[in-house]
Short mmCIF file of C-alpha atoms and ligand atoms in Angstrom, two decimals:
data_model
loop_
_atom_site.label_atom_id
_atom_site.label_comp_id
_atom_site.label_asym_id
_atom_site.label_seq_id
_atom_site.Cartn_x
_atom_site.Cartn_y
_atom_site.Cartn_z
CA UNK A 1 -17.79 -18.18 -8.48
CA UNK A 2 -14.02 -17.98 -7.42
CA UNK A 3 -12.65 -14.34 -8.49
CA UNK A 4 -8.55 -13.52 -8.09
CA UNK A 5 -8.20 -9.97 -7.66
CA UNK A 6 -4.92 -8.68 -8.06
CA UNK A 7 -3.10 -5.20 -7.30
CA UNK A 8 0.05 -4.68 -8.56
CA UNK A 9 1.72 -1.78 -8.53
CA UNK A 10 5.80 -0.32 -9.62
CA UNK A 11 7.52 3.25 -9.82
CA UNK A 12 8.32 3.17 -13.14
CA UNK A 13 9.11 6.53 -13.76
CA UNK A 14 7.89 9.84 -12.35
CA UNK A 15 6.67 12.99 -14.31
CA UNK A 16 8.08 15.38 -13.57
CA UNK A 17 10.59 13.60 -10.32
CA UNK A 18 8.76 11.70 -8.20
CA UNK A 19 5.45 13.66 -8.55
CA UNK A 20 2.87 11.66 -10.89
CA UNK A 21 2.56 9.05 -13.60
CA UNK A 22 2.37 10.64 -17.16
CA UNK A 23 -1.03 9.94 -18.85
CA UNK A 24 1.20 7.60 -21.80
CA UNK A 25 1.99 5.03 -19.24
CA UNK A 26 -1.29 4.89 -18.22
CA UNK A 27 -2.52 4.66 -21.42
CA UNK A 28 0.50 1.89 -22.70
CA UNK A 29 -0.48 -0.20 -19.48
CA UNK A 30 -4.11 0.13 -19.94
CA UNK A 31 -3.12 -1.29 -24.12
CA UNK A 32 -1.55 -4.44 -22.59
CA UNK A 33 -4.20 -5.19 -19.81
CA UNK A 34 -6.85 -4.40 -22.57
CA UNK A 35 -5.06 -7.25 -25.09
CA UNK A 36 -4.99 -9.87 -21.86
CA UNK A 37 -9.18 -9.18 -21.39
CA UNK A 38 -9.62 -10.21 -25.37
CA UNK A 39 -6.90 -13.27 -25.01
CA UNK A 40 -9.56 -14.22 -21.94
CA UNK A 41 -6.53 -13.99 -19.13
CA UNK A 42 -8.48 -11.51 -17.47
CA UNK A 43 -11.95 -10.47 -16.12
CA UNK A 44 -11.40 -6.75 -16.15
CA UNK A 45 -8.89 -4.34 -15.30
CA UNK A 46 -8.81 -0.98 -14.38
CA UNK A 47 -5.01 0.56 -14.43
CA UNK A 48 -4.05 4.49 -12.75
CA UNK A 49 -1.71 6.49 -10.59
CA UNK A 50 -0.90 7.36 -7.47
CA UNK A 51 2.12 9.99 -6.91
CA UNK A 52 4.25 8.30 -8.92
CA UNK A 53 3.31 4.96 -8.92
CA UNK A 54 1.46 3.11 -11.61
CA UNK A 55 -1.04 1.26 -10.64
CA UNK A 56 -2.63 -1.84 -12.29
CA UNK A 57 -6.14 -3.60 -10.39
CA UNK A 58 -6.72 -6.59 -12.26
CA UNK A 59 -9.58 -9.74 -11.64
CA UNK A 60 -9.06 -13.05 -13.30
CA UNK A 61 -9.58 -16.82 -12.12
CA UNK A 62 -5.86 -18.02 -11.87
CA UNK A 63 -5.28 -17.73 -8.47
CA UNK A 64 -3.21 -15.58 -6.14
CA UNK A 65 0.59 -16.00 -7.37
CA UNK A 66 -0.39 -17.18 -10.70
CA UNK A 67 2.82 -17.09 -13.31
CA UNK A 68 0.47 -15.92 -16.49
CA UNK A 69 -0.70 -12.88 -14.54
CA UNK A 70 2.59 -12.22 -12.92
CA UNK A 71 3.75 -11.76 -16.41
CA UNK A 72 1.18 -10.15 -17.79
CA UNK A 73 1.90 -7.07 -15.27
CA UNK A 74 5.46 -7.51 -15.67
CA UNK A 75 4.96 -7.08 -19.21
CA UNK A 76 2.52 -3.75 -18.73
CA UNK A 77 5.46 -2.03 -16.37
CA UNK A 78 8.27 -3.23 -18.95
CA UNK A 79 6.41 -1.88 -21.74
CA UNK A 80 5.39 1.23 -19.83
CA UNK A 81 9.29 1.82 -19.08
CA UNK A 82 9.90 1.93 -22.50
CA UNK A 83 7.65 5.01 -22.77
CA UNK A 84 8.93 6.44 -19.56
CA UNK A 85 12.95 6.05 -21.42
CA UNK A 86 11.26 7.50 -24.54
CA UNK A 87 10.60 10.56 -22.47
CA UNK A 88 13.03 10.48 -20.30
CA UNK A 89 10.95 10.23 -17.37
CA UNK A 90 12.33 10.45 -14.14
CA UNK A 91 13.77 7.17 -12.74
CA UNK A 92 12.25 5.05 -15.57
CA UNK A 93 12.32 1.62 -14.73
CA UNK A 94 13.10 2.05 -11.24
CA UNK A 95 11.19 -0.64 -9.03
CA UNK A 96 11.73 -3.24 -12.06
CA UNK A 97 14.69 -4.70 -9.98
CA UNK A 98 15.79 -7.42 -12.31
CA UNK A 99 16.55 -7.71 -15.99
CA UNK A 100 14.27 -10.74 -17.01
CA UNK A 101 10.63 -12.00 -15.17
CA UNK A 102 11.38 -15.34 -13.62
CA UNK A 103 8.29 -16.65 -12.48
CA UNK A 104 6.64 -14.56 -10.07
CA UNK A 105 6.61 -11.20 -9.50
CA UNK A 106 7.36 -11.02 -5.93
CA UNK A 107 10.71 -10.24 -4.85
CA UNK A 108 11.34 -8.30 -8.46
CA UNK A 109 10.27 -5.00 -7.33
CA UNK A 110 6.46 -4.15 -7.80
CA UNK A 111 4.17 -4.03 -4.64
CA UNK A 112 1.46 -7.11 -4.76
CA UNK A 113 -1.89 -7.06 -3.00
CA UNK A 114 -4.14 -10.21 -4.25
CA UNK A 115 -6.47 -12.09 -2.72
CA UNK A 116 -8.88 -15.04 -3.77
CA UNK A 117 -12.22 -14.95 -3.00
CA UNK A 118 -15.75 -16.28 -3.54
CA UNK A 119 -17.58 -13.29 -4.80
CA UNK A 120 -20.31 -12.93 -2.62
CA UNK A 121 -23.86 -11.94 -3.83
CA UNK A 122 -22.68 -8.32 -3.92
CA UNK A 123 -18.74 -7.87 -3.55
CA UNK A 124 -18.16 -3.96 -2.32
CA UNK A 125 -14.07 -4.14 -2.27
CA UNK A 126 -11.57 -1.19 -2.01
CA UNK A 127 -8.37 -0.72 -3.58
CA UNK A 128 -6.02 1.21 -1.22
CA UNK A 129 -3.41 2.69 -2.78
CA UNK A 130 0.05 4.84 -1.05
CA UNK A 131 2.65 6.72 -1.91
CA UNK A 132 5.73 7.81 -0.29
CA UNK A 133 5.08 5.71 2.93
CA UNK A 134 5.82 1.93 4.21
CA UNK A 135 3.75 -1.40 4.03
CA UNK A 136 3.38 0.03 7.90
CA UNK A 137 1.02 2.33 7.34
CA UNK A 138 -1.89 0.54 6.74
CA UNK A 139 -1.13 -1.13 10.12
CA UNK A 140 -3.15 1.27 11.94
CA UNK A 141 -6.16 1.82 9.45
CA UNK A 142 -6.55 -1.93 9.14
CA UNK A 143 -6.24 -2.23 12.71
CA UNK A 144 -8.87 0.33 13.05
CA UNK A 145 -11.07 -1.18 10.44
CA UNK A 146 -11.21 -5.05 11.85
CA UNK A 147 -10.73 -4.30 15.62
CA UNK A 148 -11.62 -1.11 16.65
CA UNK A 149 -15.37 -1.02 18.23
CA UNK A 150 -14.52 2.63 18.25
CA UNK A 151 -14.11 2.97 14.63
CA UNK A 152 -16.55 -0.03 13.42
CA UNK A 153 -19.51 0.16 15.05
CA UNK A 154 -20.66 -3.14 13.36
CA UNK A 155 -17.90 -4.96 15.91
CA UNK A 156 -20.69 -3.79 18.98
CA UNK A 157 -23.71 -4.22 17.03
CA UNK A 158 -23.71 -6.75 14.19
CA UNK A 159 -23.77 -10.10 15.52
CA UNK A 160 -21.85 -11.39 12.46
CA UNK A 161 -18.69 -9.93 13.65
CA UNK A 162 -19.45 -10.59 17.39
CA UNK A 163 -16.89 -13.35 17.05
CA UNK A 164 -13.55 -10.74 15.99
CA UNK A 165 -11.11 -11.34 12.97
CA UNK A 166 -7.88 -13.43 12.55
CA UNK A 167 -4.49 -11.27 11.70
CA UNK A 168 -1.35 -12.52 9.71
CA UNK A 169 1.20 -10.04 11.18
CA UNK A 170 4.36 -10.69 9.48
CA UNK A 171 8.12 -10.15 11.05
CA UNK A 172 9.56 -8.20 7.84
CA UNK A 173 13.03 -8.41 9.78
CA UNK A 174 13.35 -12.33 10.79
CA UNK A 175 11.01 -13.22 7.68
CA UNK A 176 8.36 -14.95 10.32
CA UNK A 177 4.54 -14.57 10.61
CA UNK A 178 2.16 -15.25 13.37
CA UNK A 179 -1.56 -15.29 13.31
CA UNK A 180 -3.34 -13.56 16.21
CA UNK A 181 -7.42 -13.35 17.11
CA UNK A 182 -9.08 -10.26 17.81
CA UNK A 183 -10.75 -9.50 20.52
CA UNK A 184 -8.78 -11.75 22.93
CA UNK A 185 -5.35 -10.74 21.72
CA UNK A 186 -6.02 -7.28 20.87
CA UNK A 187 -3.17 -6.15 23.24
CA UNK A 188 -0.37 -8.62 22.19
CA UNK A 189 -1.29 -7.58 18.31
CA UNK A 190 -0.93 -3.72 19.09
CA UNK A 191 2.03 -4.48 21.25
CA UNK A 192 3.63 -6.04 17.59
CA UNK A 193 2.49 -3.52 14.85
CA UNK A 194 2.83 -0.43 17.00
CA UNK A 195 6.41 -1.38 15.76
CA UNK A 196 5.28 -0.62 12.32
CA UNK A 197 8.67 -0.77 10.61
CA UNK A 198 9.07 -4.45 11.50
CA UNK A 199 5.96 -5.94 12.02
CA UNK A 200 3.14 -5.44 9.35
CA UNK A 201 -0.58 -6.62 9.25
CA UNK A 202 -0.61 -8.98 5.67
CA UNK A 203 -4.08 -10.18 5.62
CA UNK A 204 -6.97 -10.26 8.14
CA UNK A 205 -8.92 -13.39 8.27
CA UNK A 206 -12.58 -13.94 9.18
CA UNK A 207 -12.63 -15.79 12.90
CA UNK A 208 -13.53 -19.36 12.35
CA UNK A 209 -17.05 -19.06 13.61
CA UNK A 210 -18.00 -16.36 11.13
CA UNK A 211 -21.17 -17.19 9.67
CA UNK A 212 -21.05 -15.35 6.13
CA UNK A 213 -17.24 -15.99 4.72
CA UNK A 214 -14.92 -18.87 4.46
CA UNK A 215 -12.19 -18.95 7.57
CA UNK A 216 -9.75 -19.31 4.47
CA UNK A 217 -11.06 -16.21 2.77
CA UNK A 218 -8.92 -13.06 3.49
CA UNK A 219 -10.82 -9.90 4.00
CA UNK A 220 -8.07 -7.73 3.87
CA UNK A 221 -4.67 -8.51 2.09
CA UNK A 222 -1.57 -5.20 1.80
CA UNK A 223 1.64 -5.78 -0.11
CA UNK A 224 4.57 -5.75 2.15
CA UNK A 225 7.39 -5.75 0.00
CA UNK A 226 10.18 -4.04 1.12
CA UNK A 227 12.70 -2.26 -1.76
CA UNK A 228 15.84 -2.05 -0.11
CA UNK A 229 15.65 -5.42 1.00
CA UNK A 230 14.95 -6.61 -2.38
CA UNK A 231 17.73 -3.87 -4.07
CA UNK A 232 20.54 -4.32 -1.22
CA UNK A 233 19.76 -0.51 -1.52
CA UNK A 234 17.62 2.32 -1.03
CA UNK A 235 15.50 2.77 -3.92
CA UNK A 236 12.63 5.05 -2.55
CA UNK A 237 10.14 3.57 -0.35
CA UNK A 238 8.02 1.09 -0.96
CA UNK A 239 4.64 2.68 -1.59
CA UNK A 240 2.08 -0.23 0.03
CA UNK A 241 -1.29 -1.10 -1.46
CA UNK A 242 -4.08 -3.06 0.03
CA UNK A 243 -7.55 -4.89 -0.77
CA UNK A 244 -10.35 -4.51 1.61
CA UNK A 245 -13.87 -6.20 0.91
CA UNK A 246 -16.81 -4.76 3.11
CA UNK A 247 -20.58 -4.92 3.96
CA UNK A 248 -22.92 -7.64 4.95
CA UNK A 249 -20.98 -9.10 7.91
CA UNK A 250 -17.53 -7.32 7.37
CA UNK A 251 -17.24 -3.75 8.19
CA UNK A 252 -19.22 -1.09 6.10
CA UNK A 253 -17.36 1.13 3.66
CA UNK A 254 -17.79 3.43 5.55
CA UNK A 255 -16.29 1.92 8.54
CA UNK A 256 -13.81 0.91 5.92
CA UNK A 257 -13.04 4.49 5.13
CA UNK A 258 -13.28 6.17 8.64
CA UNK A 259 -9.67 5.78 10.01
CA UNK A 260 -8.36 7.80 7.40
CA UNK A 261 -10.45 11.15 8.64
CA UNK A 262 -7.40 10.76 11.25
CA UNK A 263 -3.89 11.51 9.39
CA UNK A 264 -1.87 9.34 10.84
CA UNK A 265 2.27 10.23 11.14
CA UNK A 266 3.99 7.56 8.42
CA UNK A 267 7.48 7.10 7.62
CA UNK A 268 8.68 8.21 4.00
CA UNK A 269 7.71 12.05 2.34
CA UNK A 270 10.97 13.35 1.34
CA UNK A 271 13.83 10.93 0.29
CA UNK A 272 11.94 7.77 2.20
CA UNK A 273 13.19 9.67 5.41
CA UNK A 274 10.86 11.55 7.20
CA UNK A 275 7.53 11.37 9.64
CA UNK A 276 5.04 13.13 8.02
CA UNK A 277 1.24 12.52 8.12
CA UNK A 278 -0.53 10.90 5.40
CA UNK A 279 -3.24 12.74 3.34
CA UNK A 280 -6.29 10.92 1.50
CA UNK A 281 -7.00 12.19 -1.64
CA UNK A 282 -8.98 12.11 -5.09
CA UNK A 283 -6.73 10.77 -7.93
CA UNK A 284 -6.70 14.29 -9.32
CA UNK A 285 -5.17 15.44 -6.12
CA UNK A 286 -2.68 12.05 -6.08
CA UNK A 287 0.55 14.32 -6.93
CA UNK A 288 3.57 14.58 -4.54
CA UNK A 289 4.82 18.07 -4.43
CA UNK A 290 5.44 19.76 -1.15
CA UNK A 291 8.37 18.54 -0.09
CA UNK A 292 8.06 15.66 -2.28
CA UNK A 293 4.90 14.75 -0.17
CA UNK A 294 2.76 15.18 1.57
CA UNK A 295 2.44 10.86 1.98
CA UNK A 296 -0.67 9.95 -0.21
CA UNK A 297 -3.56 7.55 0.03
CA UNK A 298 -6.44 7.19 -2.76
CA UNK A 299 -9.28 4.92 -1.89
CA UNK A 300 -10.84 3.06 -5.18
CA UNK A 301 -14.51 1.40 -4.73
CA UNK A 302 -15.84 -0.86 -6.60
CA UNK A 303 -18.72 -3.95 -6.66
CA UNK A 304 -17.72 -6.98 -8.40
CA UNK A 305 -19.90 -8.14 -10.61
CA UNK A 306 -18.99 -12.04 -11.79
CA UNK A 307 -14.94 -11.01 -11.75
CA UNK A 308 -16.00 -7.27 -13.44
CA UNK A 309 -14.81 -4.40 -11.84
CA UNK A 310 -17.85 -2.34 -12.03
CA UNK A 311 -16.25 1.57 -11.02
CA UNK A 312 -14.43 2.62 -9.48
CA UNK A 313 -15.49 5.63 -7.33
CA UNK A 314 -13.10 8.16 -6.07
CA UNK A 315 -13.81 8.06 -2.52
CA UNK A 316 -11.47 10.23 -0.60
CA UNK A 317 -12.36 12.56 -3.38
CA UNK A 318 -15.37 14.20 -1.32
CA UNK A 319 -15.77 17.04 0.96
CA UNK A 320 -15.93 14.72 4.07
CA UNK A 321 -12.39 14.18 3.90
CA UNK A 322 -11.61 17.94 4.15
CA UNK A 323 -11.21 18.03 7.30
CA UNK A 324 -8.71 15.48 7.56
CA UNK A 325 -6.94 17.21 4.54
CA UNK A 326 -6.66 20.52 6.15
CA UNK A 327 -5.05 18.62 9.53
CA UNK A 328 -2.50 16.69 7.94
CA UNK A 329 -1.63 20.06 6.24
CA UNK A 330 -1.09 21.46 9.45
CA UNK A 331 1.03 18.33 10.94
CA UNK A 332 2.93 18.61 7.55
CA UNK A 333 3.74 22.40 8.35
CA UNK A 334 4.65 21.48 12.11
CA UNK A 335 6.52 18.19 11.38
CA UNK A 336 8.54 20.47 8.75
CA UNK A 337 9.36 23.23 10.70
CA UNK A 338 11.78 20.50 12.89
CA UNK A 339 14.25 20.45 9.24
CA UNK A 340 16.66 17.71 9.84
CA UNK A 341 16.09 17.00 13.17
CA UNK A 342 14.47 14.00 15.06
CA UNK A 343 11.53 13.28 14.77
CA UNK A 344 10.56 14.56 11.60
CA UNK A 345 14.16 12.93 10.38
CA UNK A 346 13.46 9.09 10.54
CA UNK A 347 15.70 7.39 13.78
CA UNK A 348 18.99 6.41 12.99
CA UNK A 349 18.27 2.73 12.32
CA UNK A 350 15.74 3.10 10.08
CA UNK A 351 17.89 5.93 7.89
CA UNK A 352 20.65 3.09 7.60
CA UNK A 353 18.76 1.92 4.69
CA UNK A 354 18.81 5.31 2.67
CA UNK A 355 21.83 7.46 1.32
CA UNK A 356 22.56 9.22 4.88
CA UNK A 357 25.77 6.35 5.60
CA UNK A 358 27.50 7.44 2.79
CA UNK A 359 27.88 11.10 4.36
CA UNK A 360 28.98 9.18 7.40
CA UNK A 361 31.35 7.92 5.61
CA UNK A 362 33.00 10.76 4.51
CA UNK A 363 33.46 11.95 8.11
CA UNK A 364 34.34 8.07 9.66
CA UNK A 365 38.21 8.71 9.96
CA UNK A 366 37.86 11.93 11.38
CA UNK A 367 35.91 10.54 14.63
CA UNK A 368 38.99 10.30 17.64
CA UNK A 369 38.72 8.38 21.25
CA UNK A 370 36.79 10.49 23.87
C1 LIG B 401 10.74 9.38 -1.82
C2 LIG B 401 11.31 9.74 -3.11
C3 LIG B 401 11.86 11.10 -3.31
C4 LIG B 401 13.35 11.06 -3.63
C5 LIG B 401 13.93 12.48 -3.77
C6 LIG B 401 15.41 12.47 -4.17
O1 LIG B 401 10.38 8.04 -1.79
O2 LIG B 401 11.35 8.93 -4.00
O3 LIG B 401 11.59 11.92 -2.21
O4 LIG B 401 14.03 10.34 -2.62
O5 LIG B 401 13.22 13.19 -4.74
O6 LIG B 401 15.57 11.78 -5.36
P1 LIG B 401 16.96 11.73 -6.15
O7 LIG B 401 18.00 11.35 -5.16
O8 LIG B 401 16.73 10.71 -7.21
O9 LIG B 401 17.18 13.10 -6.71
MG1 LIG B 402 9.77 7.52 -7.56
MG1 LIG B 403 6.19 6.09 -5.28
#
């Protein structure tokens, strides 16, 4: 059976700043998704929040990019911003970019992970889910997941992944993709999304000579939109998500969930313009406070069951990710101890796209020949 599952997430307002979603969006999103399981649009949904970011996990059989389901959680963040007004939330309506839904979703606002797959005979899949970091960030996990024999020891011992995975790395400056093949190109692929502002990992791919899953079936798909592309200005960051399936032949969950005991350095935390390392956590613990971070990632399990999402499970909500808590607690205290300065303050190029240019404006005419 072919099951869509789509993430699809928006900042529609923050509670209190850019902290959390309030329960009542939650709740209002979770009224609309409910109506569109009776109408039959969807399988099952399961809808919550991340820092600030609502989050809505959907399964249905229309297809990645379908218009119906595009509008469907266009509809759940419109309605939610109408709660978020009501309470004067924080930035309500923020990532909804444009005034009327035109089709598809992409390019609008909202963050979109979907893939379309043929549910196996058990279906483990994860929903990743960020905030206050780039697409970028998942760039090493995934990496790490699909072609790290260091992280996945299925890659040295499982025959069914002897054969390596196929990435769609995507140019989010020129607009161009490429697809390289692990193992053979595993240097030319770090050489691109070491550069994680520009080039992103979008899906992995089975290699062609995988004997469980379809070569056209992604295994991994993260939403790359970028805000301040979309907004012509900066309007936060853009707070990635990402789909990963795992077991039998793909790596285990807990290969899966292993590069995230390392807290990797990100770019986002405060104002979308600092290095900081990102922290997995529980939902409960999802809130962005100290210093409107630390960068958050929640890890959702679940087993499909005929398009039902039967979960999820918290999983970075468990004492074996203390460890990595307490060290990106202590990166976050070094990182901020450097204030404004480089390299806790994003490079120059990359801070073009938040407010910093119009305080170099203010100084411009005051700048004289050496
Ligand atoms: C980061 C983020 C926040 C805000 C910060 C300032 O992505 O959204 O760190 O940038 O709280 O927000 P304003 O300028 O709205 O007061
Ligand atoms: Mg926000
Ligand atoms: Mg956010």
């Amino acid at each position: 059976m072919k099951v869509t599952i789509s993430l699809i997430k928006a900042d529609v307002g923050g509670y209190p700043g850019h902290a959390t979603v309030h329960p009542r969006l939650i709740e209002r999103a979770e009224e609309v998704l409910l109506h569109a399981v009776e109408s039959g649009l969807l399988k099952d949904y399961h809808v919550t929040g991340v820092g600030d970011d609502l989050q809505l996990i959907m399964t249905h059989t229309k297809g990645v990019d379908s218009e119906e389901i595009h509008a469907l959680a266009w509809d759940a963040f419109t309605k939610a911003t109408e709660v978020a007004k009501d309470l004067k939330l924080y930035g309500a309506g923020q990532d909804l970019l444009k005034d009327a839904f035109s089709g598809n979703i992409r390019g609008m606002g909202p963050g979109i992970a979907e893939m379309e797959i043929e549910e196996r005979k058990s279906e483990p899949i994860v929903a990743f889910m960020m905030d206050k970091t780039e697409p970028g960030a998942f760039n090493l996990p995934i990496f790490r997941m699909f072609a790290d024999p260091f992280n996945t020891a299925g890659l040295v011992i499982d025959p069914n992944m002897s054969d390596g995975f196929r990435f769609e790395i995507w140019d989010i400056m020129e607009h161009k993709k490429v697809i390289m093949k692990t193992p053979e190109e595993l240097y030319e692929i770090l050489a691109l999304i070491g550069a994680k502002s520009r080039f992103v990992i979008k899906r992995v791919y089975p290699s062609e000579k995988h004997p469980k899953i379809p070569a056209d079936e992604p295994v991994a798909v993260v939403s790359t939109e970028k805000l301040y592309q979309i907004a012509g200005e900066y309007v936060g960051k853009d707070d990635p998500v990402a789909l990963v399936r795992a077991q039998g032949g793909l790596p285990a969950l807990g290969e899966v969930l292993e590069p995230f005991a390392f807290p990797h350095l990100v770019s986002g935390w405060m104002r979308g313009s600092h290095n900081g390392p990102i922290m997995p956590v529980g939902v409960k613990d999802a809130k962005c406070t100290r210093f409107d971070g630390p960068p958050r990632v929640v890890a959702l399990g679940f087993q499909l069951a005929r398009g039902r999402l039967v979960g999820p499970v918290d999983l970075f909500a468990d004492a074996a990710f203390d460890e990595a808590r307490r060290k990106a607690l202590e990166i976050a205290n070094y990182m901020r101890r450097h204030g404004p300065f480089e390299p806790h303050r994003l490079p120059l190029e990359d801070m073009e796209y938040t407010t910093l240019p119009k305080v170099m404006e203010k100084i411009r005419g005051r700048f004289q020949d050496l």
